[in-house]
mmCIF file of C-alpha atoms and ligand atoms in Angstrom:
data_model
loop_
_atom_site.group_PDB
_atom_site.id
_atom_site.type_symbol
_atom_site.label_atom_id
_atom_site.label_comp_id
_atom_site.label_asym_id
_atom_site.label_seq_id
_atom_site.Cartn_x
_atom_site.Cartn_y
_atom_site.Cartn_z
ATOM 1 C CA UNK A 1 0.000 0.000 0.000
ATOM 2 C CA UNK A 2 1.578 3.062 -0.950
ATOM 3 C CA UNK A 3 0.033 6.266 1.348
ATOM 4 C CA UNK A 4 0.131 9.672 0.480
ATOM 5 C CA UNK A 5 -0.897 12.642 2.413
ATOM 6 C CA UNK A 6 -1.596 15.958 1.063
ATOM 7 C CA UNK A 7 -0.963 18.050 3.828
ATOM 8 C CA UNK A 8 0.433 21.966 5.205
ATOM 9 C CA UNK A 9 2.272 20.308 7.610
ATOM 10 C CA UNK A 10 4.022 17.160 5.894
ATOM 11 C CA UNK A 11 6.748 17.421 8.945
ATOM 12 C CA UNK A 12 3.944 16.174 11.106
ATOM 13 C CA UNK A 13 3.621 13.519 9.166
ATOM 14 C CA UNK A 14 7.104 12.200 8.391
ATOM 15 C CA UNK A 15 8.079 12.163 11.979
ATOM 16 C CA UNK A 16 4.609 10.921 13.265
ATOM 17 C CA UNK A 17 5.315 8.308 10.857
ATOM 18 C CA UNK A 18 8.433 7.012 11.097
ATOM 19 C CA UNK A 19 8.773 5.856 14.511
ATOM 20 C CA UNK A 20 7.848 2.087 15.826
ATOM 21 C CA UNK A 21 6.048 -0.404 13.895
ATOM 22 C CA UNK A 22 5.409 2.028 11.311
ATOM 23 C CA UNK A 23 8.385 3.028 10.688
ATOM 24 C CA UNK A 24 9.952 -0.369 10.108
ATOM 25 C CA UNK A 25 7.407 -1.314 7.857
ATOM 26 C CA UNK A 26 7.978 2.023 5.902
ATOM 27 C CA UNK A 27 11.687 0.419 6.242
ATOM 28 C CA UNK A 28 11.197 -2.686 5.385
ATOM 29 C CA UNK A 29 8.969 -2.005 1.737
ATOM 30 C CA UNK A 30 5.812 -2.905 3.381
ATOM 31 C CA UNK A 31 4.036 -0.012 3.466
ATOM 32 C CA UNK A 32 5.431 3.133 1.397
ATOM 33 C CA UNK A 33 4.577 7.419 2.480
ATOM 34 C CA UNK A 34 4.937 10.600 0.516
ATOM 35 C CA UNK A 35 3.430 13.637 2.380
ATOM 36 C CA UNK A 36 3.154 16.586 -0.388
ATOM 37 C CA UNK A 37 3.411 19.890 0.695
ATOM 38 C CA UNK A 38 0.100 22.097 -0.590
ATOM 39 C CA UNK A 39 1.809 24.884 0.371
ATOM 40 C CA UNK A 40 4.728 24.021 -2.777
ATOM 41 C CA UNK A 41 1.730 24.635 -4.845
ATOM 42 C CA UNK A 42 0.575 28.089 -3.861
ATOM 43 C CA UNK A 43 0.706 30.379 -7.188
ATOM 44 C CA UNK A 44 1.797 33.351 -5.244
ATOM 45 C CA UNK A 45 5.045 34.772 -3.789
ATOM 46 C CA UNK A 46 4.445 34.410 -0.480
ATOM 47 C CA UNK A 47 3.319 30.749 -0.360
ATOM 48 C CA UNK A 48 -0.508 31.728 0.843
ATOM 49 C CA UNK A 49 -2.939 28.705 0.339
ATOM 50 C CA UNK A 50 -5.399 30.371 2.373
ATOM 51 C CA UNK A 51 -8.307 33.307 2.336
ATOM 52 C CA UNK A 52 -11.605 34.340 3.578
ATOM 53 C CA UNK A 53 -14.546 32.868 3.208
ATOM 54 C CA UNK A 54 -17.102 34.813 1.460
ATOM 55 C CA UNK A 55 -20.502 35.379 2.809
ATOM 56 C CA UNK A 56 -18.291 36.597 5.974
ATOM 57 C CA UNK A 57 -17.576 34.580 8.764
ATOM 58 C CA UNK A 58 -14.409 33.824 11.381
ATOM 59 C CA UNK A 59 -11.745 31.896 10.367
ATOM 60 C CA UNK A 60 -10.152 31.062 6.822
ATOM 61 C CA UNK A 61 -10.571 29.007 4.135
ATOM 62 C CA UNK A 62 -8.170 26.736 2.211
ATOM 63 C CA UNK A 63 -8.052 27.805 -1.573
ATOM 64 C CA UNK A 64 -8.898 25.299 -4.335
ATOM 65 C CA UNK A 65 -6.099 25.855 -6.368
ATOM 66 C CA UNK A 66 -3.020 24.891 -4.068
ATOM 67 C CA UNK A 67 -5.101 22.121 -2.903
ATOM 68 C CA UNK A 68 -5.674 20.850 -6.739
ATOM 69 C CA UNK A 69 -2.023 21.306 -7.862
ATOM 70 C CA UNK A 70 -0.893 19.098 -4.751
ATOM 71 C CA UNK A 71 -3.593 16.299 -5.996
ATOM 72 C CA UNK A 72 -2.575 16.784 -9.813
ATOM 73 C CA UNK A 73 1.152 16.249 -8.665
ATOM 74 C CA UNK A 74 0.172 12.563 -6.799
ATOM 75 C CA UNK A 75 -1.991 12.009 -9.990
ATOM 76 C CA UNK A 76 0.493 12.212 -12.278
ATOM 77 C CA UNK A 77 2.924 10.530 -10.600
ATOM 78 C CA UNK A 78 1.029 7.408 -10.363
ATOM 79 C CA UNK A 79 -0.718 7.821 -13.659
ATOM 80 C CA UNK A 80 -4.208 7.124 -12.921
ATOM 81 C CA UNK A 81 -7.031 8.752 -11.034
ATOM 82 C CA UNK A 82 -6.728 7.662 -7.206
ATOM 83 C CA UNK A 83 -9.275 6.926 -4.006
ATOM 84 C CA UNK A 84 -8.956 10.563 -2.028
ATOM 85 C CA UNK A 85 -10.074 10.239 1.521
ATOM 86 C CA UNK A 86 -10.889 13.731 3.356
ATOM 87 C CA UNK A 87 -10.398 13.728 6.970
ATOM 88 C CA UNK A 88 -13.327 15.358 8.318
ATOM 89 C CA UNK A 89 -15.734 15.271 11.370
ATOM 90 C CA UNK A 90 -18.667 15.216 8.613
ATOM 91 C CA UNK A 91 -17.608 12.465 7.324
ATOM 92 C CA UNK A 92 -18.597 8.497 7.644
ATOM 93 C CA UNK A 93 -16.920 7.157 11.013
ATOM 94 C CA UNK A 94 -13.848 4.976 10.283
ATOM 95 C CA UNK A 95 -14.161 1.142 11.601
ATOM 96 C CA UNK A 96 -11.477 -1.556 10.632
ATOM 97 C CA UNK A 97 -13.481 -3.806 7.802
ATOM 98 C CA UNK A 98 -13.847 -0.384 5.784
ATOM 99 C CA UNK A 99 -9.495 0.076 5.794
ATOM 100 C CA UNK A 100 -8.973 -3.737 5.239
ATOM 101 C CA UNK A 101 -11.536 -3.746 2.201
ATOM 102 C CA UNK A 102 -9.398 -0.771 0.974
ATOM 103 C CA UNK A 103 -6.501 -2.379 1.791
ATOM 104 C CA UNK A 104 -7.723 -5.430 -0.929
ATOM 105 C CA UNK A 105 -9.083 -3.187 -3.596
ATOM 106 C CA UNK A 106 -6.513 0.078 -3.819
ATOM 107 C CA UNK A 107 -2.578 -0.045 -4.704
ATOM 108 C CA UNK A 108 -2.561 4.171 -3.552
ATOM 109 C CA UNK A 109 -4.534 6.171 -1.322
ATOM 110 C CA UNK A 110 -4.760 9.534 -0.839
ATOM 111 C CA UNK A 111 -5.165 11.175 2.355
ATOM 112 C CA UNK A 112 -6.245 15.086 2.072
ATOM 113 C CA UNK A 113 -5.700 17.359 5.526
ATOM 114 C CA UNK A 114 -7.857 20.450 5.956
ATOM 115 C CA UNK A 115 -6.893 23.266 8.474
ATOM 116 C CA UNK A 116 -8.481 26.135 9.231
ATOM 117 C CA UNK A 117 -12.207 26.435 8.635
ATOM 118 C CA UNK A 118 -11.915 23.925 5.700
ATOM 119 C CA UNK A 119 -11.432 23.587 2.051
ATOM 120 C CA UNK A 120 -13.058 25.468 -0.582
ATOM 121 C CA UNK A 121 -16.120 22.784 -1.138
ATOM 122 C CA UNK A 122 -15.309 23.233 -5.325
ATOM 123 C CA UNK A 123 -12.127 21.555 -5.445
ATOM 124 C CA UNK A 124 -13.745 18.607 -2.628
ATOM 125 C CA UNK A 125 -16.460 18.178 -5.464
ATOM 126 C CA UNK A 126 -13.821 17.263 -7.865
ATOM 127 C CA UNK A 127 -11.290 15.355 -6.314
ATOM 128 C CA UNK A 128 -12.674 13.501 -3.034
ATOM 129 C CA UNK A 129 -14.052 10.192 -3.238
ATOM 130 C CA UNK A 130 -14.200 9.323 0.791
ATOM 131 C CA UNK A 131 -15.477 11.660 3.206
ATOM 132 C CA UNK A 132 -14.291 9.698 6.819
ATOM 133 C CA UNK A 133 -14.315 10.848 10.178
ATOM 134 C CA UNK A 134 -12.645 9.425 12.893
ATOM 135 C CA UNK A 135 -15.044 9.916 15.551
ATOM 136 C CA UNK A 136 -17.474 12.393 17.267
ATOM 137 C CA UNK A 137 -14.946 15.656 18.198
ATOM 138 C CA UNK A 138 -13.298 18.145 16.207
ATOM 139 C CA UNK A 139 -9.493 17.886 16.098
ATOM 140 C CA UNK A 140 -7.432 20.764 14.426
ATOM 141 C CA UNK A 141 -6.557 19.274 11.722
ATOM 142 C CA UNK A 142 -6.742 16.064 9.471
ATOM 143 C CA UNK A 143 -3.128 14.733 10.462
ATOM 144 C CA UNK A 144 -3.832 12.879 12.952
ATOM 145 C CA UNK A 145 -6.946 11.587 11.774
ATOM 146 C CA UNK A 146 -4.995 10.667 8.491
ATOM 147 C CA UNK A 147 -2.066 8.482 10.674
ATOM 148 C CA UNK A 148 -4.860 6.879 13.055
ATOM 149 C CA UNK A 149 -6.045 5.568 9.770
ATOM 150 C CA UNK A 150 -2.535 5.028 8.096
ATOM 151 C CA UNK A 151 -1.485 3.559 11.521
ATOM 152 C CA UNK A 152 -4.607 1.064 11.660
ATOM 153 C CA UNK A 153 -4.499 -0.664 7.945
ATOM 154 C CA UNK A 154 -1.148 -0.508 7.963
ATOM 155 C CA UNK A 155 -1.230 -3.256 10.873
ATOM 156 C CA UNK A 156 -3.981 -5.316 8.527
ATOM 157 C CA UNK A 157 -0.882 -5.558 6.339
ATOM 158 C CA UNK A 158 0.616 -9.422 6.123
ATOM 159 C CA UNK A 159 4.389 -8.749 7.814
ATOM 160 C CA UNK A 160 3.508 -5.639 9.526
ATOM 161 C CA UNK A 161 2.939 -6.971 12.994
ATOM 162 C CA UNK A 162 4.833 -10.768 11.900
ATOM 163 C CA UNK A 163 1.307 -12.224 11.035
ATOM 164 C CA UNK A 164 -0.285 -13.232 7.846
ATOM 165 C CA UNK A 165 -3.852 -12.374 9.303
ATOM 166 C CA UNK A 166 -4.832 -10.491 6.241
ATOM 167 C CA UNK A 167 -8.333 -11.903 5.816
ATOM 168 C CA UNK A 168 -9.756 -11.494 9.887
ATOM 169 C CA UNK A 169 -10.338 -8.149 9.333
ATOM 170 C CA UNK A 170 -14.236 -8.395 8.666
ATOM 171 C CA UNK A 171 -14.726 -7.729 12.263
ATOM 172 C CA UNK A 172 -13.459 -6.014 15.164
ATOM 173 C CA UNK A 173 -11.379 -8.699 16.521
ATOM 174 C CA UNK A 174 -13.766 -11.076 15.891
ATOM 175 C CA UNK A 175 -16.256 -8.972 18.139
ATOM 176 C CA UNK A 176 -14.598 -9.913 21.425
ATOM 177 C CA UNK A 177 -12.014 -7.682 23.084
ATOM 178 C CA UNK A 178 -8.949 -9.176 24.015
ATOM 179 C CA UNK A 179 -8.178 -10.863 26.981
ATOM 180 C CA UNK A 180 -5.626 -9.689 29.964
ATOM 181 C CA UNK A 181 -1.883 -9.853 29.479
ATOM 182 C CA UNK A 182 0.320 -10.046 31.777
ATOM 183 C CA UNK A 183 4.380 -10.416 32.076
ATOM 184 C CA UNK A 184 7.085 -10.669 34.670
ATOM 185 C CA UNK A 185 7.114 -10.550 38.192
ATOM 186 C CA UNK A 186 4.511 -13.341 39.311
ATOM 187 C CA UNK A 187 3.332 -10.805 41.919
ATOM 188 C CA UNK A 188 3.367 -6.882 41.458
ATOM 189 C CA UNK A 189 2.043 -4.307 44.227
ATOM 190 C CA UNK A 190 0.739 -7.764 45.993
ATOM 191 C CA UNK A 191 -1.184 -8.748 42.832
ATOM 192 C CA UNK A 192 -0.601 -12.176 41.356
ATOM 193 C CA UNK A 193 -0.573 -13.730 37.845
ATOM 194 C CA UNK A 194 -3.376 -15.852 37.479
ATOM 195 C CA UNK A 195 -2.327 -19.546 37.751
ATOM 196 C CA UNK A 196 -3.579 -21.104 34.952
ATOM 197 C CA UNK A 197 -1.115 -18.869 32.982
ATOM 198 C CA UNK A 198 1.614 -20.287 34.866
ATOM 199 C CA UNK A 199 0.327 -23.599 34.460
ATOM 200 C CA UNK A 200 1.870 -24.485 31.263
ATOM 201 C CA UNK A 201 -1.385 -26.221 30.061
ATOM 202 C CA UNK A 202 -2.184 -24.944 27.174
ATOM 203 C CA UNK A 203 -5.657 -26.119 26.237
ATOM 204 C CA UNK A 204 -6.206 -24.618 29.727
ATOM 205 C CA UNK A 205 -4.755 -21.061 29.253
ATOM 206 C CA UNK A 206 -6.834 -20.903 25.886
ATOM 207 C CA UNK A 207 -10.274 -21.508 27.487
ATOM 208 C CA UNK A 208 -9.407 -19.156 30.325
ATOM 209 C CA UNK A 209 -8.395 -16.378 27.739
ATOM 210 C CA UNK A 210 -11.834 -16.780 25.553
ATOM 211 C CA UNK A 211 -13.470 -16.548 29.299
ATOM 212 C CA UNK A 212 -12.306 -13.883 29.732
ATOM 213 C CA UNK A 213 -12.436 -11.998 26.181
ATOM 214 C CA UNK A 214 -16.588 -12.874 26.418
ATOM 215 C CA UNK A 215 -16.463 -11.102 30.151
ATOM 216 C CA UNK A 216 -15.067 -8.357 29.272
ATOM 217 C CA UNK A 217 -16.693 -7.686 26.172
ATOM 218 C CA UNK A 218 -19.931 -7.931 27.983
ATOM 219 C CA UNK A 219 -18.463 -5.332 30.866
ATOM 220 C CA UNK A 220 -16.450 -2.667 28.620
ATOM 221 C CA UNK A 221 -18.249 -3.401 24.979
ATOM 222 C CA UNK A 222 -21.759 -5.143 25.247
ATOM 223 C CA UNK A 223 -22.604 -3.446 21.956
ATOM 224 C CA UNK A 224 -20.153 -5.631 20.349
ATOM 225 C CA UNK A 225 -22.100 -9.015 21.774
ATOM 226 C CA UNK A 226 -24.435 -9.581 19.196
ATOM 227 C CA UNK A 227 -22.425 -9.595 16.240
ATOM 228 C CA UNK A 228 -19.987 -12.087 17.966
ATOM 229 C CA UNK A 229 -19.982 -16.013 17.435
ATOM 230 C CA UNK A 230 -20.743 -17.449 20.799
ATOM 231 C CA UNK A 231 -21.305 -20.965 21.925
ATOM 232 C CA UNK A 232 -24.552 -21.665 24.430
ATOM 233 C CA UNK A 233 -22.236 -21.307 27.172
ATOM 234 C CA UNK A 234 -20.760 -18.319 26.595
ATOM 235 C CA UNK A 235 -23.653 -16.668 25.660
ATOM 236 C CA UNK A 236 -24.824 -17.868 29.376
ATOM 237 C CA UNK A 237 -21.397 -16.090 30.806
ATOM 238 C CA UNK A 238 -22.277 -12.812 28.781
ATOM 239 C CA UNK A 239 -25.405 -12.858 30.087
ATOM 240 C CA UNK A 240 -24.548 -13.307 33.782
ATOM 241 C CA UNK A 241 -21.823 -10.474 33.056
ATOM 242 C CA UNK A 242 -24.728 -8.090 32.088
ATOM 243 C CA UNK A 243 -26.998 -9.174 34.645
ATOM 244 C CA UNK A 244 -24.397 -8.131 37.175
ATOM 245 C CA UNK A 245 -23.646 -4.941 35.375
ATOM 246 C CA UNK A 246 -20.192 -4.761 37.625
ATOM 247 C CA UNK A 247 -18.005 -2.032 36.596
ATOM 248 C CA UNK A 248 -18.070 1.045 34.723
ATOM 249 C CA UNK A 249 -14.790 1.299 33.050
ATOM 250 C CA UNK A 250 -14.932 5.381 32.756
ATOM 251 C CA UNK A 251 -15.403 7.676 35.577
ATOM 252 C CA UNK A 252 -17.718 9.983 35.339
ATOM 253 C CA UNK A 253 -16.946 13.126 34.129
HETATM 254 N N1 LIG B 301 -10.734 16.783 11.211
HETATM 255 C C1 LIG B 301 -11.060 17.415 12.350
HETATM 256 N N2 LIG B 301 -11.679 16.592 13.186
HETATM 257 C C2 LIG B 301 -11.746 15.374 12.561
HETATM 258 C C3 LIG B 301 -12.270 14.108 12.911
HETATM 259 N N3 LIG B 301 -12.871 13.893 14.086
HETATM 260 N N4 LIG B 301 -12.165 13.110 12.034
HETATM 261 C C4 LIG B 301 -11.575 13.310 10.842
HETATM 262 N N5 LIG B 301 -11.078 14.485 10.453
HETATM 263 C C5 LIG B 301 -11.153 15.523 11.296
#
């Protein structure tokens, strides 16, 4: 998958990007990243990609023209017309199936960052195919809503994270959160590992860990429940786990 970013602030990028897992996989061929600089594509002395909107109003509004010369450049580089994603809170919310079933269809995917009020909604019309949203608050900028994305099908990847799990990304981890890790000492702050995990018994440590992915799924995610593949008996836990409605995993604010 080759990622690029049209962005003011491709600095952002780079160095958000090429840290940890990300950056070895940039490293390693896996994943490739160009961030383009709109602002190299202002036609005016002083680099300005920005104005007023009209009709009045605070604030300031990108310009369609830097914004389509940084999109023609990425066009013509890879010779054909590619996806465009804009990062924006009106957009459809981002989930994981939606990047992996980009991840099987596109070669090159471009990521457009808005600043400021916005973009000038003529060049949007031409160019953007995606309109995604990250979730329900308004961030600065599309940056980091473009490397949350970047960050999350980059890990559907086979190789990224050592795995070849390229097609178990239909679901949220199958519906079920994870289970508990834990690591050395056997006991922290008077707390001890539970034994089964020391136990060496494999079949054992596996039925424990599904335990405790259905309990708590049914405590931090119950949403998730019904779309999850659950035998009589675990449906039975879940239930019990909602009946007790235990913990709140937030406090309140
Ligand atoms: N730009 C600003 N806020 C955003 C959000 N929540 N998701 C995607 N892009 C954004």
């Amino acid at each position: 998958m080759h990622f690029h970013v049209l962005t003011l602030f491709p600095e952002m990028i780079e160095q958000g990007m090429n840290t940890s897992i990300m950056g070895r996989a940039i490293e390693r061929g896996y994943i490739s990243l160009k961030a383009t600089d709109i602002r190299d594509y202002a036609a005016n002395k002083h680099n300005k990609v920005d104005d007023t909107p009209y009709g009045g109003g605070a604030g300031m509004v990108m310009q369609a023209a830097p914004v389509y010369g940084a999109y023609e450049a990425v066009k013509e580089q890879i010779g054909y017309r590619p996806r465009v994603i804009y990062l924006t809170p009106q957009g459809s919310t981002f989930f994981t199936a939606y990047g992996g079933r980009i991840l099987q269809k596109e070669q090159d995917l471009v990521f457009l960052c808005g600043h400021y009020e916005g973009i000038d909604e003529r060049v949007l019309e031409e160019i953007v195919t995606d309109y995604v949203s990250i979730g329900d608050y308004v961030l600065t900028g599309g940056e980091l809503p473009a490397m949350v994305m970047m960050d999350a099908i980059s890990r559907l990847v086979p190789g990224v994270l050592h795995n070849e799990a390229s097609a178990e990304f239909e679901s949220f981890q199958g519906n079920l959160l994870e289970h508990p890790h834990y690591s050395r000492p056997e006991v922290w702050h008077e707390k001890r590992v539970p034994e089964v995990l020391l136990s060496g018994h494999h079949a054992n440590i596996e039925k424990w860990r599904r335990e405790q992915s259905v309990i708590r799924t049914a405590e931090r995610r119950p949403d998730l429940l019904e779309k999850a593949d659950l035998s009589a008996k675990e449906k039975a836990l879940a239930d019990r786990c909602l009946a007790e409605k235990k913990l709140a995993f937030t406090q309140e604010v």
